[in-house]
Amino acid sequence: AQSVTQPDIHITVSEGASLELRCNYSYGATPYLFWYVQSPGQGLQLLLKYFSGDTLVQGIKGFEAEFKRSQSSFNLRKPSVHWSDAAEYFCAVGPGGTASKLTFGTGTRLQVTL
Amino acid sequence: NAGVTQTPKFQVLKTGQSMTLQCAQDMNHEYMSWYRQDPGMGLRLIHYSVGAGITDQGEVPNGYNVSRSTTEDFPLRLLSAAPSQTSVYFCASSYQTGGENNEQFFGPGTRLTVL
């Protein structure tokens, strides 16, 4: 069975500082990996996704993530955080071949201080 | 395109009452699913469907029923609501086939409180 672990429940960074959110997955084959962002009271917005190929993927809002098969990780990064990035971030894994039946991590809440 | 729509946005029920959460999509997606979101637990899959007439259980199906009579609609039914079903419910849809352009689109959510 697939699973996702987001070890950090809550992270606080200063505006302008760099950010890395951790995600570890468990899946027997090549997974489809996703990062979603959820602002308070809102639905989920896709930031980026990995299906195959280049292990460094670029997303919206200046985010990127790197797939490391040897570490079963898919960490999300941003070089310089903006106050508007404060939200909850979810990593998800899907069975190879589709974007359906996603398994989500428990989320990381990002707080940005000015 | 309206994308994925859900109604109602908010609902308060009493224990034992029944209700249906509506979900519709206009993207001709084969796959539709329902998730519930609880604090500290992320999103968990309740039920999903790979096409009209085909449904299956996800991780937390107990207490919920679904049916899929059309490609566009995928309602979620609570037959006898319990306080443990207090949650935020999200509907999502995607194409069933793979490919780099495939992704799940989420509705805005329904916040349900069961007293």
PDB file of C-alpha atoms in Angstrom:
ATOM      1  CA  ALA A   1       0.000   0.000   0.000  1.00  0.00           C
ATOM      2  CA  GLN A   2       1.171   3.498  -0.759  1.00  0.00           C
ATOM      3  CA  SER A   3       1.805   6.007   2.015  1.00  0.00           C
ATOM      4  CA  VAL A   4       3.159   9.508   2.506  1.00  0.00           C
ATOM      5  CA  THR A   5       4.914  11.028   5.495  1.00  0.00           C
ATOM      6  CA  GLN A   6       5.287  14.733   6.080  1.00  0.00           C
ATOM      7  CA  PRO A   7       7.412  14.885   9.230  1.00  0.00           C
ATOM      8  CA  ASP A   8       6.958  18.593   9.921  1.00  0.00           C
ATOM      9  CA  ILE A   9       3.519  19.567  11.216  1.00  0.00           C
ATOM     10  CA  HIS A  10       4.286  23.266  11.441  1.00  0.00           C
ATOM     11  CA  ILE A  11       7.120  25.420  10.069  1.00  0.00           C
ATOM     12  CA  THR A  12       7.797  29.115  10.583  1.00  0.00           C
ATOM     13  CA  VAL A  13      10.092  31.071   8.271  1.00  0.00           C
ATOM     14  CA  SER A  14      10.839  34.742   7.806  1.00  0.00           C
ATOM     15  CA  GLU A  15       9.779  36.474   4.637  1.00  0.00           C
ATOM     16  CA  GLY A  16      12.595  36.319   2.120  1.00  0.00           C
ATOM     17  CA  ALA A  17      14.132  33.202   3.653  1.00  0.00           C
ATOM     18  CA  SER A  18      14.390  29.916   1.809  1.00  0.00           C
ATOM     19  CA  LEU A  19      11.971  27.076   2.411  1.00  0.00           C
ATOM     20  CA  GLU A  20      12.121  23.311   2.239  1.00  0.00           C
ATOM     21  CA  LEU A  21       9.157  21.095   3.108  1.00  0.00           C
ATOM     22  CA  ARG A  22       9.881  17.418   3.495  1.00  0.00           C
ATOM     23  CA  CYS A  23       7.927  14.535   1.996  1.00  0.00           C
ATOM     24  CA  ASN A  24       8.741  10.835   2.109  1.00  0.00           C
ATOM     25  CA  TYR A  25       6.678   8.273   0.267  1.00  0.00           C
ATOM     26  CA  SER A  26       6.284   4.533   0.160  1.00  0.00           C
ATOM     27  CA  TYR A  27       5.278   2.880  -3.076  1.00  0.00           C
ATOM     28  CA  GLY A  28       6.443  -0.282  -4.792  1.00  0.00           C
ATOM     29  CA  ALA A  29       6.900   1.087  -8.288  1.00  0.00           C
ATOM     30  CA  THR A  30       7.541   4.461  -9.831  1.00  0.00           C
ATOM     31  CA  PRO A  31       5.046   6.782  -8.189  1.00  0.00           C
ATOM     32  CA  TYR A  32       3.224   9.844  -9.383  1.00  0.00           C
ATOM     33  CA  LEU A  33       3.990  12.576  -6.827  1.00  0.00           C
ATOM     34  CA  PHE A  34       2.162  15.816  -6.198  1.00  0.00           C
ATOM     35  CA  TRP A  35       2.335  18.896  -4.023  1.00  0.00           C
ATOM     36  CA  TYR A  36      -0.876  20.779  -3.272  1.00  0.00           C
ATOM     37  CA  VAL A  37      -1.396  24.020  -1.359  1.00  0.00           C
ATOM     38  CA  GLN A  38      -4.475  24.942   0.640  1.00  0.00           C
ATOM     39  CA  SER A  39      -5.138  28.459   1.864  1.00  0.00           C
ATOM     40  CA  PRO A  40      -7.424  28.806   4.898  1.00  0.00           C
ATOM     41  CA  GLY A  41     -11.008  27.928   4.060  1.00  0.00           C
ATOM     42  CA  GLN A  42     -10.127  27.106   0.467  1.00  0.00           C
ATOM     43  CA  GLY A  43      -9.828  24.050  -1.710  1.00  0.00           C
ATOM     44  CA  LEU A  44      -6.614  22.464  -2.940  1.00  0.00           C
ATOM     45  CA  GLN A  45      -4.470  23.940  -5.673  1.00  0.00           C
ATOM     46  CA  LEU A  46      -1.846  21.904  -7.499  1.00  0.00           C
ATOM     47  CA  LEU A  47       1.661  23.352  -7.172  1.00  0.00           C
ATOM     48  CA  LEU A  48       3.586  20.758  -9.162  1.00  0.00           C
ATOM     49  CA  LYS A  49       3.780  17.103 -10.051  1.00  0.00           C
ATOM     50  CA  TYR A  50       6.290  14.436 -10.962  1.00  0.00           C
ATOM     51  CA  PHE A  51       5.539  11.623 -13.369  1.00  0.00           C
ATOM     52  CA  SER A  52       8.862  10.643 -14.878  1.00  0.00           C
ATOM     53  CA  GLY A  53      12.015  12.032 -16.423  1.00  0.00           C
ATOM     54  CA  ASP A  54      13.826  15.007 -14.975  1.00  0.00           C
ATOM     55  CA  THR A  55      13.925  14.657 -11.214  1.00  0.00           C
ATOM     56  CA  LEU A  56      13.742  18.416 -10.588  1.00  0.00           C
ATOM     57  CA  VAL A  57      10.304  19.762 -11.400  1.00  0.00           C
ATOM     58  CA  GLN A  58       9.190  23.347 -11.525  1.00  0.00           C
ATOM     59  CA  GLY A  59       5.778  24.479 -10.397  1.00  0.00           C
ATOM     60  CA  ILE A  60       3.706  27.570  -9.984  1.00  0.00           C
ATOM     61  CA  LYS A  61       4.432  30.466  -7.629  1.00  0.00           C
ATOM     62  CA  GLY A  62       8.203  29.864  -7.792  1.00  0.00           C
ATOM     63  CA  PHE A  63       8.114  26.421  -6.155  1.00  0.00           C
ATOM     64  CA  GLU A  64      10.204  23.440  -7.201  1.00  0.00           C
ATOM     65  CA  ALA A  65      10.578  19.872  -5.963  1.00  0.00           C
ATOM     66  CA  GLU A  66      13.204  17.204  -6.379  1.00  0.00           C
ATOM     67  CA  PHE A  67      12.429  13.504  -6.697  1.00  0.00           C
ATOM     68  CA  LYS A  68      15.072  11.316  -5.058  1.00  0.00           C
ATOM     69  CA  ARG A  69      14.324   7.664  -5.608  1.00  0.00           C
ATOM     70  CA  SER A  70      17.160   6.467  -3.349  1.00  0.00           C
ATOM     71  CA  GLN A  71      15.722   8.425  -0.426  1.00  0.00           C
ATOM     72  CA  SER A  72      12.036   7.970  -1.341  1.00  0.00           C
ATOM     73  CA  SER A  73      11.658  11.704  -1.022  1.00  0.00           C
ATOM     74  CA  PHE A  74       9.976  14.519  -2.903  1.00  0.00           C
ATOM     75  CA  ASN A  75      10.855  17.691  -1.002  1.00  0.00           C
ATOM     76  CA  LEU A  76       9.336  21.044  -1.917  1.00  0.00           C
ATOM     77  CA  ARG A  77      11.550  24.128  -2.071  1.00  0.00           C
ATOM     78  CA  LYS A  78      11.312  27.845  -2.635  1.00  0.00           C
ATOM     79  CA  PRO A  79      14.334  30.174  -2.636  1.00  0.00           C
ATOM     80  CA  SER A  80      12.555  33.188  -1.146  1.00  0.00           C
ATOM     81  CA  VAL A  81       9.265  32.950   0.709  1.00  0.00           C
ATOM     82  CA  HIS A  82       6.587  35.638   0.456  1.00  0.00           C
ATOM     83  CA  TRP A  83       4.014  36.375   3.153  1.00  0.00           C
ATOM     84  CA  SER A  84       1.308  35.145   0.786  1.00  0.00           C
ATOM     85  CA  ASP A  85       2.846  31.655   0.848  1.00  0.00           C
ATOM     86  CA  ALA A  86       1.452  31.096   4.339  1.00  0.00           C
ATOM     87  CA  ALA A  87      -0.846  28.095   3.912  1.00  0.00           C
ATOM     88  CA  GLU A  88      -1.007  24.353   4.414  1.00  0.00           C
ATOM     89  CA  TYR A  89       0.958  22.155   2.040  1.00  0.00           C
ATOM     90  CA  PHE A  90       0.133  18.564   1.194  1.00  0.00           C
ATOM     91  CA  CYS A  91       2.284  15.963  -0.499  1.00  0.00           C
ATOM     92  CA  ALA A  92       0.450  13.145  -2.264  1.00  0.00           C
ATOM     93  CA  VAL A  93       1.331   9.935  -4.078  1.00  0.00           C
ATOM     94  CA  GLY A  94      -0.672   8.216  -6.777  1.00  0.00           C
ATOM     95  CA  PRO A  95      -0.342   4.766  -8.305  1.00  0.00           C
ATOM     96  CA  GLY A  96       1.789   4.788 -11.406  1.00  0.00           C
ATOM     97  CA  GLY A  97      -0.059   5.618 -14.574  1.00  0.00           C
ATOM     98  CA  THR A  98      -2.827   7.834 -13.220  1.00  0.00           C
ATOM     99  CA  ALA A  99      -3.486  10.854 -11.044  1.00  0.00           C
ATOM    100  CA  SER A 100      -6.344   9.055  -9.305  1.00  0.00           C
ATOM    101  CA  LYS A 101      -6.611   7.359  -5.886  1.00  0.00           C
ATOM    102  CA  LEU A 102      -4.188   9.755  -4.265  1.00  0.00           C
ATOM    103  CA  THR A 103      -2.819   9.116  -0.797  1.00  0.00           C
ATOM    104  CA  PHE A 104      -2.089  12.337   1.049  1.00  0.00           C
ATOM    105  CA  GLY A 105       0.316  13.206   3.805  1.00  0.00           C
ATOM    106  CA  THR A 106      -0.956  14.874   6.943  1.00  0.00           C
ATOM    107  CA  GLY A 107       0.184  18.283   5.773  1.00  0.00           C
ATOM    108  CA  THR A 108       2.650  20.972   6.855  1.00  0.00           C
ATOM    109  CA  ARG A 109       1.350  24.340   7.962  1.00  0.00           C
ATOM    110  CA  LEU A 110       3.636  27.177   6.914  1.00  0.00           C
ATOM    111  CA  GLN A 111       3.695  30.415   8.852  1.00  0.00           C
ATOM    112  CA  VAL A 112       5.593  33.392   7.422  1.00  0.00           C
ATOM    113  CA  THR A 113       6.828  36.134   9.721  1.00  0.00           C
ATOM    114  CA  LEU A 114       7.457  39.650   8.446  1.00  0.00           C
TER     115      LEU A 114
ATOM    116  CA  ASN B   1     -15.697  25.517 -17.617  1.00  0.00           C
ATOM    117  CA  ALA B   2     -16.998  25.598 -14.064  1.00  0.00           C
ATOM    118  CA  GLY B   3     -14.594  22.786 -13.094  1.00  0.00           C
ATOM    119  CA  VAL B   4     -15.678  20.802 -10.026  1.00  0.00           C
ATOM    120  CA  THR B   5     -18.629  22.221  -8.121  1.00  0.00           C
ATOM    121  CA  GLN B   6     -19.958  21.150  -4.743  1.00  0.00           C
ATOM    122  CA  THR B   7     -23.133  21.985  -2.869  1.00  0.00           C
ATOM    123  CA  PRO B   8     -23.827  22.951  -0.195  1.00  0.00           C
ATOM    124  CA  LYS B   9     -20.823  24.896   1.126  1.00  0.00           C
ATOM    125  CA  PHE B  10     -21.910  24.485   4.742  1.00  0.00           C
ATOM    126  CA  GLN B  11     -24.322  22.089   6.445  1.00  0.00           C
ATOM    127  CA  VAL B  12     -25.328  21.348  10.019  1.00  0.00           C
ATOM    128  CA  LEU B  13     -27.068  18.068  10.764  1.00  0.00           C
ATOM    129  CA  LYS B  14     -28.395  16.366  13.833  1.00  0.00           C
ATOM    130  CA  THR B  15     -27.276  12.853  14.686  1.00  0.00           C
ATOM    131  CA  GLY B  16     -29.300  10.335  12.699  1.00  0.00           C
ATOM    132  CA  GLN B  17     -30.329  12.683   9.915  1.00  0.00           C
ATOM    133  CA  SER B  18     -29.541  11.853   6.308  1.00  0.00           C
ATOM    134  CA  MET B  19     -28.297  14.086   3.542  1.00  0.00           C
ATOM    135  CA  THR B  20     -26.612  14.098   0.158  1.00  0.00           C
ATOM    136  CA  LEU B  21     -23.553  16.107  -0.759  1.00  0.00           C
ATOM    137  CA  GLN B  22     -23.612  17.037  -4.411  1.00  0.00           C
ATOM    138  CA  CYS B  23     -20.633  17.049  -6.757  1.00  0.00           C
ATOM    139  CA  ALA B  24     -20.549  17.816 -10.461  1.00  0.00           C
ATOM    140  CA  GLN B  25     -17.813  18.305 -13.053  1.00  0.00           C
ATOM    141  CA  ASP B  26     -17.954  19.560 -16.614  1.00  0.00           C
ATOM    142  CA  MET B  27     -14.564  18.348 -17.838  1.00  0.00           C
ATOM    143  CA  ASN B  28     -15.761  14.918 -19.046  1.00  0.00           C
ATOM    144  CA  HIS B  29     -13.489  13.210 -16.517  1.00  0.00           C
ATOM    145  CA  GLU B  30     -13.943   9.471 -16.063  1.00  0.00           C
ATOM    146  CA  TYR B  31     -12.558   9.402 -12.520  1.00  0.00           C
ATOM    147  CA  MET B  32     -14.307  11.068  -9.586  1.00  0.00           C
ATOM    148  CA  SER B  33     -13.684  10.717  -5.891  1.00  0.00           C
ATOM    149  CA  TRP B  34     -14.668  11.927  -2.437  1.00  0.00           C
ATOM    150  CA  TYR B  35     -12.204  12.775   0.318  1.00  0.00           C
ATOM    151  CA  ARG B  36     -12.695  13.921   3.870  1.00  0.00           C
ATOM    152  CA  GLN B  37     -10.273  16.277   5.589  1.00  0.00           C
ATOM    153  CA  ASP B  38      -9.794  16.203   9.332  1.00  0.00           C
ATOM    154  CA  PRO B  39      -7.260  18.207  11.377  1.00  0.00           C
ATOM    155  CA  GLY B  40      -3.889  16.487  11.513  1.00  0.00           C
ATOM    156  CA  MET B  41      -4.975  13.676   9.202  1.00  0.00           C
ATOM    157  CA  GLY B  42      -4.707  15.143   5.722  1.00  0.00           C
ATOM    158  CA  LEU B  43      -7.227  14.001   3.132  1.00  0.00           C
ATOM    159  CA  ARG B  44      -8.539  10.451   3.184  1.00  0.00           C
ATOM    160  CA  LEU B  45     -10.285   8.755   0.295  1.00  0.00           C
ATOM    161  CA  ILE B  46     -13.895   7.739   0.993  1.00  0.00           C
ATOM    162  CA  HIS B  47     -15.208   6.396  -2.321  1.00  0.00           C
ATOM    163  CA  TYR B  48     -14.251   6.704  -5.941  1.00  0.00           C
ATOM    164  CA  SER B  49     -15.626   5.972  -9.376  1.00  0.00           C
ATOM    165  CA  VAL B  50     -13.887   5.180 -12.655  1.00  0.00           C
ATOM    166  CA  GLY B  51     -16.957   5.764 -14.786  1.00  0.00           C
ATOM    167  CA  ALA B  52     -20.746   5.786 -14.843  1.00  0.00           C
ATOM    168  CA  GLY B  53     -22.112   2.761 -13.023  1.00  0.00           C
ATOM    169  CA  ILE B  54     -18.759   1.847 -11.430  1.00  0.00           C
ATOM    170  CA  THR B  55     -17.867   2.740  -7.853  1.00  0.00           C
ATOM    171  CA  ASP B  56     -15.486   1.370  -5.259  1.00  0.00           C
ATOM    172  CA  GLN B  57     -14.467   1.945  -1.665  1.00  0.00           C
ATOM    173  CA  GLY B  58     -11.529   3.971  -0.533  1.00  0.00           C
ATOM    174  CA  GLU B  59      -9.780   4.096   2.817  1.00  0.00           C
ATOM    175  CA  VAL B  60     -12.712   5.270   4.995  1.00  0.00           C
ATOM    176  CA  PRO B  61     -16.016   4.188   3.340  1.00  0.00           C
ATOM    177  CA  ASN B  62     -18.099   3.283   6.401  1.00  0.00           C
ATOM    178  CA  GLY B  63     -21.221   5.401   6.837  1.00  0.00           C
ATOM    179  CA  TYR B  64     -21.195   6.700   3.259  1.00  0.00           C
ATOM    180  CA  ASN B  65     -22.870   5.598   0.034  1.00  0.00           C
ATOM    181  CA  VAL B  66     -22.210   6.697  -3.528  1.00  0.00           C
ATOM    182  CA  SER B  67     -23.588   6.087  -6.978  1.00  0.00           C
ATOM    183  CA  ARG B  68     -22.596   7.297 -10.437  1.00  0.00           C
ATOM    184  CA  SER B  69     -25.441   7.408 -12.912  1.00  0.00           C
ATOM    185  CA  THR B  70     -23.832   9.998 -15.207  1.00  0.00           C
ATOM    186  CA  THR B  71     -20.299  11.037 -16.062  1.00  0.00           C
ATOM    187  CA  GLU B  72     -20.893  14.499 -14.614  1.00  0.00           C
ATOM    188  CA  ASP B  73     -22.344  13.775 -11.170  1.00  0.00           C
ATOM    189  CA  PHE B  74     -21.067  11.865  -8.146  1.00  0.00           C
ATOM    190  CA  PRO B  75     -23.223  12.437  -5.023  1.00  0.00           C
ATOM    191  CA  LEU B  76     -22.155  11.303  -1.563  1.00  0.00           C
ATOM    192  CA  ARG B  77     -24.896  10.112   0.788  1.00  0.00           C
ATOM    193  CA  LEU B  78     -24.849  10.014   4.551  1.00  0.00           C
ATOM    194  CA  LEU B  79     -27.672   7.674   5.565  1.00  0.00           C
ATOM    195  CA  SER B  80     -27.538   8.293   9.326  1.00  0.00           C
ATOM    196  CA  ALA B  81     -25.157  11.062  10.280  1.00  0.00           C
ATOM    197  CA  ALA B  82     -22.861  10.657  13.279  1.00  0.00           C
ATOM    198  CA  PRO B  83     -20.696  13.247  15.060  1.00  0.00           C
ATOM    199  CA  SER B  84     -17.617  11.373  13.777  1.00  0.00           C
ATOM    200  CA  GLN B  85     -18.608  12.478  10.280  1.00  0.00           C
ATOM    201  CA  THR B  86     -18.050  16.121  11.147  1.00  0.00           C
ATOM    202  CA  SER B  87     -15.433  17.077   8.580  1.00  0.00           C
ATOM    203  CA  VAL B  88     -14.691  18.987   5.414  1.00  0.00           C
ATOM    204  CA  TYR B  89     -15.544  16.998   2.312  1.00  0.00           C
ATOM    205  CA  PHE B  90     -13.833  17.444  -1.029  1.00  0.00           C
ATOM    206  CA  CYS B  91     -14.855  16.072  -4.379  1.00  0.00           C
ATOM    207  CA  ALA B  92     -12.228  15.634  -7.097  1.00  0.00           C
ATOM    208  CA  SER B  93     -12.075  14.498 -10.692  1.00  0.00           C
ATOM    209  CA  SER B  94      -9.470  13.557 -13.282  1.00  0.00           C
ATOM    210  CA  TYR B  95      -8.959  11.586 -16.449  1.00  0.00           C
ATOM    211  CA  GLN B  96      -8.481   7.927 -15.742  1.00  0.00           C
ATOM    212  CA  THR B  97      -5.631   7.450 -18.151  1.00  0.00           C
ATOM    213  CA  GLY B  98      -2.113   8.503 -17.321  1.00  0.00           C
ATOM    214  CA  GLY B  99       0.169  11.040 -18.840  1.00  0.00           C
ATOM    215  CA  GLU B 100       2.033  14.100 -17.782  1.00  0.00           C
ATOM    216  CA  ASN B 101      -0.931  16.409 -18.196  1.00  0.00           C
ATOM    217  CA  ASN B 102      -3.167  14.411 -15.884  1.00  0.00           C
ATOM    218  CA  GLU B 103      -4.078  15.800 -12.491  1.00  0.00           C
ATOM    219  CA  GLN B 104      -6.958  15.754 -10.034  1.00  0.00           C
ATOM    220  CA  PHE B 105      -9.072  18.867  -9.835  1.00  0.00           C
ATOM    221  CA  PHE B 106     -10.671  19.588  -6.483  1.00  0.00           C
ATOM    222  CA  GLY B 107     -13.941  21.247  -5.640  1.00  0.00           C
ATOM    223  CA  PRO B 108     -14.188  24.038  -3.035  1.00  0.00           C
ATOM    224  CA  GLY B 109     -15.355  21.689  -0.285  1.00  0.00           C
ATOM    225  CA  THR B 110     -18.395  21.208   1.957  1.00  0.00           C
ATOM    226  CA  ARG B 111     -18.020  21.862   5.663  1.00  0.00           C
ATOM    227  CA  LEU B 112     -20.308  19.463   7.545  1.00  0.00           C
ATOM    228  CA  THR B 113     -21.075  19.593  11.253  1.00  0.00           C
ATOM    229  CA  VAL B 114     -23.036  16.809  12.935  1.00  0.00           C
ATOM    230  CA  LEU B 115     -24.433  17.672  16.347  1.00  0.00           C
TER     231      LEU B 115
END
